[in-house]
Coordinates of C-alpha atoms in Angstrom, one line a residue:
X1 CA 1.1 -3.6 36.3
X2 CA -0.4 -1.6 34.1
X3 CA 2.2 1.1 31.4
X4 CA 1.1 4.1 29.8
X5 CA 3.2 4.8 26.4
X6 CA 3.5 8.5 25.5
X7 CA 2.6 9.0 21.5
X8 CA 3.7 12.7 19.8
X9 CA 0.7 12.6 17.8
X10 CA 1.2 15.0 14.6
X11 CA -2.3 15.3 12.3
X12 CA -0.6 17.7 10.2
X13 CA -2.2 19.1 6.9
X14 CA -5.3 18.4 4.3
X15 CA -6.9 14.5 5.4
X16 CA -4.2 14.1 8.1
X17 CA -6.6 14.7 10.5
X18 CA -9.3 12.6 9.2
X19 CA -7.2 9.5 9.0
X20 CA -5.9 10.2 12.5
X21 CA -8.7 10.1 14.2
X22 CA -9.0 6.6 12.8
X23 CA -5.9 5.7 13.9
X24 CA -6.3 6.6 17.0
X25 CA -9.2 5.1 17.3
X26 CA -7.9 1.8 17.0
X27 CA -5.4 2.5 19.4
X28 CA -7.5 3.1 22.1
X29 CA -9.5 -0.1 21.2
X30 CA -6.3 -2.3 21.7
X31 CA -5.6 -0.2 25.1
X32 CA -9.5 -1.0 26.4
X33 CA -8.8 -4.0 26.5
X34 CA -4.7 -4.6 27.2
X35 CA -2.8 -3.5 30.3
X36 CA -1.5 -0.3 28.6
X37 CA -2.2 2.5 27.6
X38 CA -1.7 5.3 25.3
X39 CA -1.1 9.3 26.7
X40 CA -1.8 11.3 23.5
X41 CA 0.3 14.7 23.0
X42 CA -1.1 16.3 20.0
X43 CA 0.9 19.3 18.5
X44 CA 1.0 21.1 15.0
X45 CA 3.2 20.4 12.6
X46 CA 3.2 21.4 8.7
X47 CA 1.3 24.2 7.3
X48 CA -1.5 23.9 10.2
X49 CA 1.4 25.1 12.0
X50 CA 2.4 28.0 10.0
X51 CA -1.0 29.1 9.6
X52 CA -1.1 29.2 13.4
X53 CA 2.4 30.1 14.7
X54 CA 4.5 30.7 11.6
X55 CA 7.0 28.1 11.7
X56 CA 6.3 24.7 10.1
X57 CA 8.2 22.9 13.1
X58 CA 7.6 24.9 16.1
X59 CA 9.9 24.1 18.9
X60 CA 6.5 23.0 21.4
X61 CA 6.5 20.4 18.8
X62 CA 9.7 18.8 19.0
X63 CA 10.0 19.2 22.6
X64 CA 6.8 16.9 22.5
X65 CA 8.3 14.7 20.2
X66 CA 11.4 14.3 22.8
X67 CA 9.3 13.0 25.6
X68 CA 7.3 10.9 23.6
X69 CA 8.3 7.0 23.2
X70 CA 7.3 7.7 19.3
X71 CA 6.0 10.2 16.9
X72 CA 2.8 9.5 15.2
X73 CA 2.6 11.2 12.2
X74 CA 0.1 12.4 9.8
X75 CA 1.2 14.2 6.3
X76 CA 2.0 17.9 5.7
X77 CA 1.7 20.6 2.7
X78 CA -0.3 21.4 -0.2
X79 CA -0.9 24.2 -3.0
X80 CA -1.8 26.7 0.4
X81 CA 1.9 27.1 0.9
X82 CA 4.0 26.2 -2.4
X83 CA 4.3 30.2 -2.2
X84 CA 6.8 30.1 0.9
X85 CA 10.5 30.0 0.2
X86 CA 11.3 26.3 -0.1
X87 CA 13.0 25.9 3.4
X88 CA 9.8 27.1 4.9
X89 CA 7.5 25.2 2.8
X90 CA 5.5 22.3 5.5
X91 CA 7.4 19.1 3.6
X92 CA 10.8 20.8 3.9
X93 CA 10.7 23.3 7.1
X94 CA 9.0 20.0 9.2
X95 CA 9.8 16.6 8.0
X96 CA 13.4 17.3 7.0
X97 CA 14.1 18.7 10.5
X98 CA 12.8 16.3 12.4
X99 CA 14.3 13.1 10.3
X100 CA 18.1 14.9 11.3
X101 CA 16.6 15.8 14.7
X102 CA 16.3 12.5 15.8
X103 CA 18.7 10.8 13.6
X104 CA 16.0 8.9 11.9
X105 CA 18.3 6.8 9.3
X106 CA 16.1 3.5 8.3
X107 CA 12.9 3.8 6.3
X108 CA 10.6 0.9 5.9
X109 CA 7.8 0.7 3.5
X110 CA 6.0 -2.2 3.4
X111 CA 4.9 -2.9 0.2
X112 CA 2.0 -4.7 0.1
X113 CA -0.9 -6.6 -2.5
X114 CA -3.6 -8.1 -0.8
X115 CA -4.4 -10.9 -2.9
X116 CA -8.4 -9.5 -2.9
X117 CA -7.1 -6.0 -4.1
X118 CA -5.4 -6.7 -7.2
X119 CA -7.5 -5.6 -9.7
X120 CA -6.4 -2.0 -8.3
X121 CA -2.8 -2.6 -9.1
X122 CA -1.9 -1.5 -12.6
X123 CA 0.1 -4.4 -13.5
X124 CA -0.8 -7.0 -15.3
X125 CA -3.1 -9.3 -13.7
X126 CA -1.3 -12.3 -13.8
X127 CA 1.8 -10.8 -12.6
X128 CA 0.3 -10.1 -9.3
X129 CA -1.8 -12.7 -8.9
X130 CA -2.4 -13.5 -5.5
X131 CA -1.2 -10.5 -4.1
X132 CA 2.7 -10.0 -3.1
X133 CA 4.8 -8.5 0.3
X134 CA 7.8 -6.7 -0.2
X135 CA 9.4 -4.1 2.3
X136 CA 12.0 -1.4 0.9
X137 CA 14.5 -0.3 3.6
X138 CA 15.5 2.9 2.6
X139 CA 19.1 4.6 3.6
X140 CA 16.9 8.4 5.1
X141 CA 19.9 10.2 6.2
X142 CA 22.9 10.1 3.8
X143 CA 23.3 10.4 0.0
X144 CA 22.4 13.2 -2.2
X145 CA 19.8 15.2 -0.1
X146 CA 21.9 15.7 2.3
X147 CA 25.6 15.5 1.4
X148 CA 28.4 18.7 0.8
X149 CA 28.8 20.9 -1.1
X150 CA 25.3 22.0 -2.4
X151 CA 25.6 25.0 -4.5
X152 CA 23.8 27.2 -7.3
X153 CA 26.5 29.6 -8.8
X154 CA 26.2 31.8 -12.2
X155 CA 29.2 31.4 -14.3
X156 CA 30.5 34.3 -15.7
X157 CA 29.9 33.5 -19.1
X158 CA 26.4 33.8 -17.6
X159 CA 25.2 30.0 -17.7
X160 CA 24.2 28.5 -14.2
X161 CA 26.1 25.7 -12.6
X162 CA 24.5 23.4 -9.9
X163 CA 25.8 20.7 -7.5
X164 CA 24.7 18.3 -5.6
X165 CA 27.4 15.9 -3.4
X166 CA 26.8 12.0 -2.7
X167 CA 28.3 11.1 0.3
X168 CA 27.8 8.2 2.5
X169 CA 30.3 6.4 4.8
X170 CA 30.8 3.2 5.6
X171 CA 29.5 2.7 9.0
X172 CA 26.4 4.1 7.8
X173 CA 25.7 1.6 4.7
X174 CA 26.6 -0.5 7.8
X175 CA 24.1 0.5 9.9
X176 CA 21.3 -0.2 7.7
X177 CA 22.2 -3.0 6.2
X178 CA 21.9 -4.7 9.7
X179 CA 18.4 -3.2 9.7
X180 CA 17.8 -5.2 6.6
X181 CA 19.0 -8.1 6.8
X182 CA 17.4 -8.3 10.8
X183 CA 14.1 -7.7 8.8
X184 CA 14.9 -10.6 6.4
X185 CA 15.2 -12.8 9.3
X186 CA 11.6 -11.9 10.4
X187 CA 10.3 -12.7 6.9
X188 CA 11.1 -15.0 3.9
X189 CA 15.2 -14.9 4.6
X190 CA 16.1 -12.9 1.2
X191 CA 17.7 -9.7 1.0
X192 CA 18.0 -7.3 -2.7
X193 CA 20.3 -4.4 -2.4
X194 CA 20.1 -2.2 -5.4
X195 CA 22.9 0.1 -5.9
X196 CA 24.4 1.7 -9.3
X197 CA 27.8 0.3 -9.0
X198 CA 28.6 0.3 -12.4
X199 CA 28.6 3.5 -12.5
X200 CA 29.0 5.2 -9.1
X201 CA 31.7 5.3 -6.6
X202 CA 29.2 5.3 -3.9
X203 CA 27.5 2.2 -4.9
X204 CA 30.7 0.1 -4.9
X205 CA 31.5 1.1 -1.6
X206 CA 27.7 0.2 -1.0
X207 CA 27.9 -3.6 -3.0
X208 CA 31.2 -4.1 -0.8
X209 CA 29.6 -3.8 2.7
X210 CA 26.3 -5.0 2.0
X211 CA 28.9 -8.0 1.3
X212 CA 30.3 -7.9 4.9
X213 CA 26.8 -7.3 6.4
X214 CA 26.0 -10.6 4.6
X215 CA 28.7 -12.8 6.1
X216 CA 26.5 -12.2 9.5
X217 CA 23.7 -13.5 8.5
X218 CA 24.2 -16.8 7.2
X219 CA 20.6 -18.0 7.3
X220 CA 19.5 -15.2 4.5
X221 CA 20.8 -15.2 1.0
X222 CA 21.8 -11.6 -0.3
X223 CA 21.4 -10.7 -4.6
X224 CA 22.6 -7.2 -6.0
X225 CA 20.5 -5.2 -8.9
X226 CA 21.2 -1.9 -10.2
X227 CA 18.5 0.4 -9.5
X228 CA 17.7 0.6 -13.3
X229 CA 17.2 -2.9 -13.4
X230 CA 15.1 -3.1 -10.0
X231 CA 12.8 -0.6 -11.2
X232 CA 11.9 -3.2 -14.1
X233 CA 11.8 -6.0 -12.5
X234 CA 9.9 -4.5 -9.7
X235 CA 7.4 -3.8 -12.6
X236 CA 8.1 -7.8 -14.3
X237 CA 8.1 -10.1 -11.2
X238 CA 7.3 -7.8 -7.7
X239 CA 6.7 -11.3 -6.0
X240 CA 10.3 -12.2 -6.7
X241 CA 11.3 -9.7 -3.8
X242 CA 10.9 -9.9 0.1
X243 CA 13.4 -7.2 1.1
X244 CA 15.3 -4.6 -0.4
X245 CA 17.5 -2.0 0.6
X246 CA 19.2 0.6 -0.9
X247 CA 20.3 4.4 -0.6
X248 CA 18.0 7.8 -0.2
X249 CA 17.2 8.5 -3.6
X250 CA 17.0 4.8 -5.1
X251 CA 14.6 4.1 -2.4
X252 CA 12.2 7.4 -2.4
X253 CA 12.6 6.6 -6.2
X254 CA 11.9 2.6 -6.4
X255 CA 9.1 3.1 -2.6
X256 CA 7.0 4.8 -4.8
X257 CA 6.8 2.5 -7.6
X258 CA 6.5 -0.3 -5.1
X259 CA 4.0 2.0 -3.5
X260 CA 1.7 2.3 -7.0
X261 CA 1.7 -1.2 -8.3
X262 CA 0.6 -2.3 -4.7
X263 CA -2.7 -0.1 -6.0
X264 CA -3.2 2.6 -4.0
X265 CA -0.5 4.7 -2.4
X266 CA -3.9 5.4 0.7
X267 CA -2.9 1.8 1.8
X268 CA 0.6 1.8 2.6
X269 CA 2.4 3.1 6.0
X270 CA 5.9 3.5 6.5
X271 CA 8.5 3.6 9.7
X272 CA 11.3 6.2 10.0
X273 CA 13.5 4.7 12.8
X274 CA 16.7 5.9 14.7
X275 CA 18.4 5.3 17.5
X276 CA 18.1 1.7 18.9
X277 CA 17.0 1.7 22.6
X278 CA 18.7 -1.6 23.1
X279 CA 16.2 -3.6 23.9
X280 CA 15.6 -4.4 20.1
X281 CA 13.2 -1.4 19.8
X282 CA 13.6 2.5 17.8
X283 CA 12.7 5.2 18.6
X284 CA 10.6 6.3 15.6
X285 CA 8.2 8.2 13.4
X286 CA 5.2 6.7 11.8
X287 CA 3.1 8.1 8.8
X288 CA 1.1 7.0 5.9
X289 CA 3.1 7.0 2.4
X290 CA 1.0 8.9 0.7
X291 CA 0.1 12.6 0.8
X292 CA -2.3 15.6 2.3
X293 CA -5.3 14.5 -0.8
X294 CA -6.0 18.3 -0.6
X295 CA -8.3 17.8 -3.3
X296 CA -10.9 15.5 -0.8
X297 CA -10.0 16.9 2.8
X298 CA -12.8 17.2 4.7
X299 CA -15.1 14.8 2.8
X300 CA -14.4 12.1 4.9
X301 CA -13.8 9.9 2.1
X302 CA -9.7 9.1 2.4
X303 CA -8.6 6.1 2.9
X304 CA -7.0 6.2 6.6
X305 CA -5.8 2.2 6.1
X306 CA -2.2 3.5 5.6
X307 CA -2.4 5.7 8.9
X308 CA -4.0 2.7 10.6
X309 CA -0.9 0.4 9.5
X310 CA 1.4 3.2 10.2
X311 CA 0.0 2.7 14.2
X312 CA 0.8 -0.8 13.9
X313 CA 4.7 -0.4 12.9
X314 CA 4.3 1.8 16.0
X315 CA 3.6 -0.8 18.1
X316 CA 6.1 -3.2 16.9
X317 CA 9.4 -1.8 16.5
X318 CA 8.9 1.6 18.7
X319 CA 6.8 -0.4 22.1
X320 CA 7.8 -3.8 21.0
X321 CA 4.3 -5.1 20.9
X322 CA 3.8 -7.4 18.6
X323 CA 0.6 -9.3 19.4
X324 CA -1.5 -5.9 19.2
X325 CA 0.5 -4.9 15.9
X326 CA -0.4 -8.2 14.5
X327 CA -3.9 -7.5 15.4
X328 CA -4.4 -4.6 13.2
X329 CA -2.5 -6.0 10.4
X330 CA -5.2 -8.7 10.5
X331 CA -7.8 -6.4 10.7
X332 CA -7.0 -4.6 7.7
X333 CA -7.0 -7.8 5.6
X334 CA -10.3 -8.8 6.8
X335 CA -12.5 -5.6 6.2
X336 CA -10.5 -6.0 2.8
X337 CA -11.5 -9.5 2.4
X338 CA -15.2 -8.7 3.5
X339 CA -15.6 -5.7 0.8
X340 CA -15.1 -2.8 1.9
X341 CA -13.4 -0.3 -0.3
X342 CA -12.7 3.5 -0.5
X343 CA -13.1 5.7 -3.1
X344 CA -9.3 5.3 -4.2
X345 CA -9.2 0.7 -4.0
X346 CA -12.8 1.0 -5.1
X347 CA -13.2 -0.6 -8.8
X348 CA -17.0 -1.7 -8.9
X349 CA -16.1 -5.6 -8.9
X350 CA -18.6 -7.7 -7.4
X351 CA -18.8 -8.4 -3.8
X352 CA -17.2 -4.8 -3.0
X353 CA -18.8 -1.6 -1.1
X354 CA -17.3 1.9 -1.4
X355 CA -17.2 3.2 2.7
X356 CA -16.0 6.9 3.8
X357 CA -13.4 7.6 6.4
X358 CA -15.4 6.6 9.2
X359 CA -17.1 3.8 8.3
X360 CA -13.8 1.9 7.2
X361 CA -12.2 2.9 10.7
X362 CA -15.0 1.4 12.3
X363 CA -15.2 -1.6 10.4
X364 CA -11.7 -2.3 11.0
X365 CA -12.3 -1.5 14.5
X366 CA -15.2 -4.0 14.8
X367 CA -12.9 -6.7 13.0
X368 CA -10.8 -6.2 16.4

């Protein structure tokens, strides 16, 4: 019997769009020829939305997002609206909402290095030689972005005193370490949680249970670096990692670095996932790491790989279908394998073609 899966689809701001289209293109090539398919609800988000209703989160929008089995997501802001107050700006007034909307605690950004695309990764060639796979579970919910007191007060000897409050609790260090190390499982059995517990009160607490967490999982071995150390070694030996987890900031910090020695921030997706359903899915939201690219929207030359990727994450831990997910992940490596490059992977070595937008969605469709 044939099931229809209802997508929020959010394009959002600058090459969102573009790359959507892509990824929905692939979608519906999977559902063609499967026994599902897909019932697109696309709503603004971002500054598309302000431009067109004021608000950079309507509430059409979430309600969408509420009846949907997942959220779709493209990327939001750009130099257009940097002028708003800061709650209203697209990145704050619509992604920060909806993460604490739908309790979306668990960020996973797969990190990864195809062994054909490292001449675009900074490092040192022979430090990445043959490509490398690491996923950073990120802590979305807790920490310093979102913990009380927050304050801005002027002293009255006149100087200016700011604070910002780390707080985490226990059960939710808990919660994703489980996510972690249930990833681990699924991969090459190793888990590195980076805290700072040297220093920070927080991080002990963090070392501690990601010490409990461990005892569950016998079959993967667990290390511990502080973050000032992983962000070297990340740098000296990325194919010494498989997973790591750590809190909010460590991870937005450390993702991106994962994100830039990998080559090209255009090629990597990321999950945001909440609630378990309890049949070993999330409810989710999926999106590209990378941003709008305001600078090339509408030249149908971004690279909509990591929006492609982000559909497949979609399909594996939101609809629990892994076969399809598996599918794209292999197309992706074989349009990489056979050449094809965007403008931002594209370095002129031999055997490679710079492609737009469209004709890399199609490719990868074709490789389907």
């Amino acid at each position: 019997m044939s099931r229809t899966y209802k997508l929020a689809v959010l394009p959002g701001d600058g090459i969102g769009p573009e790359v959507m289209a892509e990824a929905i293109q692939v979608l519906d090539t999977l559902a063609a020829r499967s026994d599902f398919a897909f019932e697109y609800n696309h709503q603004l988000v971002g500054g598309a939305a302000i431009d067109a209703v004021g608000k950079a989160l309507p509430a059409e929008t979430v309600t969408a997002c509420e009846a949907s089995d997942a959220i779709l997501f493209g990327s939001v802001g750009g130099p257009k609206w940097e002028k708003l107050p800061p709650n209203e700006q697209p990145e704050r007034g619509a992604l920060l909402p909806l993460r604490k909307h739908f309790g979306l605690f668990a960020n996973l950004r797969p990190g990864l290095c195809y062994p054909a695309l490292t001449a675009s990764s900074p490092i040192r060639p022979d430090l990445v030689e043959g490509g490398f796979d690491v996923l950073c579970v990120r802590e979305l919910t807790g920490g310093l972005y979102f913990g009380q007191p927050k304050s801005r007060t002027t002293l009255p000897d006149g100087d200016i005193e700011v604070i910002d409050t780390m707080v985490y609790k226990k059960s939710e260090i808990e919660r994703i370490g489980h996510v972690a190390f249930k990833a681990a499982q699924l991969r090459r059995k190793h888990v590195t949680s980076v805290d700072k517990a040297n220093v920070l009160t927080n991080s002990v607490l963090w070392r501690e249970t990601m010490l409990e967490v461990a005892k569950q999982y016998p079959d993967v071995t667990l290390a511990h670096l502080y973050v000032d150390n992983a962000a070297m070694q990340l740098i000296k030996a990325p194919r010494s990692f498989d997973v790591m987890v750590t809190e909010n900031l460590f991870g937005d910090i450390l993702s991106d670095e994962m994100a830039m020695i990998c080559g090209s921030l255009g090629m990597l997706a990321s999950a945001s996932l909440g609630k378990p359903k309890g049949d070993g899915l999330y409810f989710g939201l999926f999106e590209p790491s990378g941003g709008t690219a305001p600078d090339i929207a509408g030249m149908g030359i971004a690279n909509p790989i990591a929006q492609i990727l982000s559909a497949a994450l979609l399909l594996r831990f939101s609809l629990g279908l892994e076969e399809q997910a598996v599918a794209i992940e292999n197309a992706v490596r074989k349009v990489i394998e056979d050449g094809l490059r965007t403008g931002d992977i594209f370095t002129g070595v031999e055997g490679t073609r710079k492609v737009g937008t469209r004709e890399m969605g199609n490719a990868i469709v074709a490789a389907l």
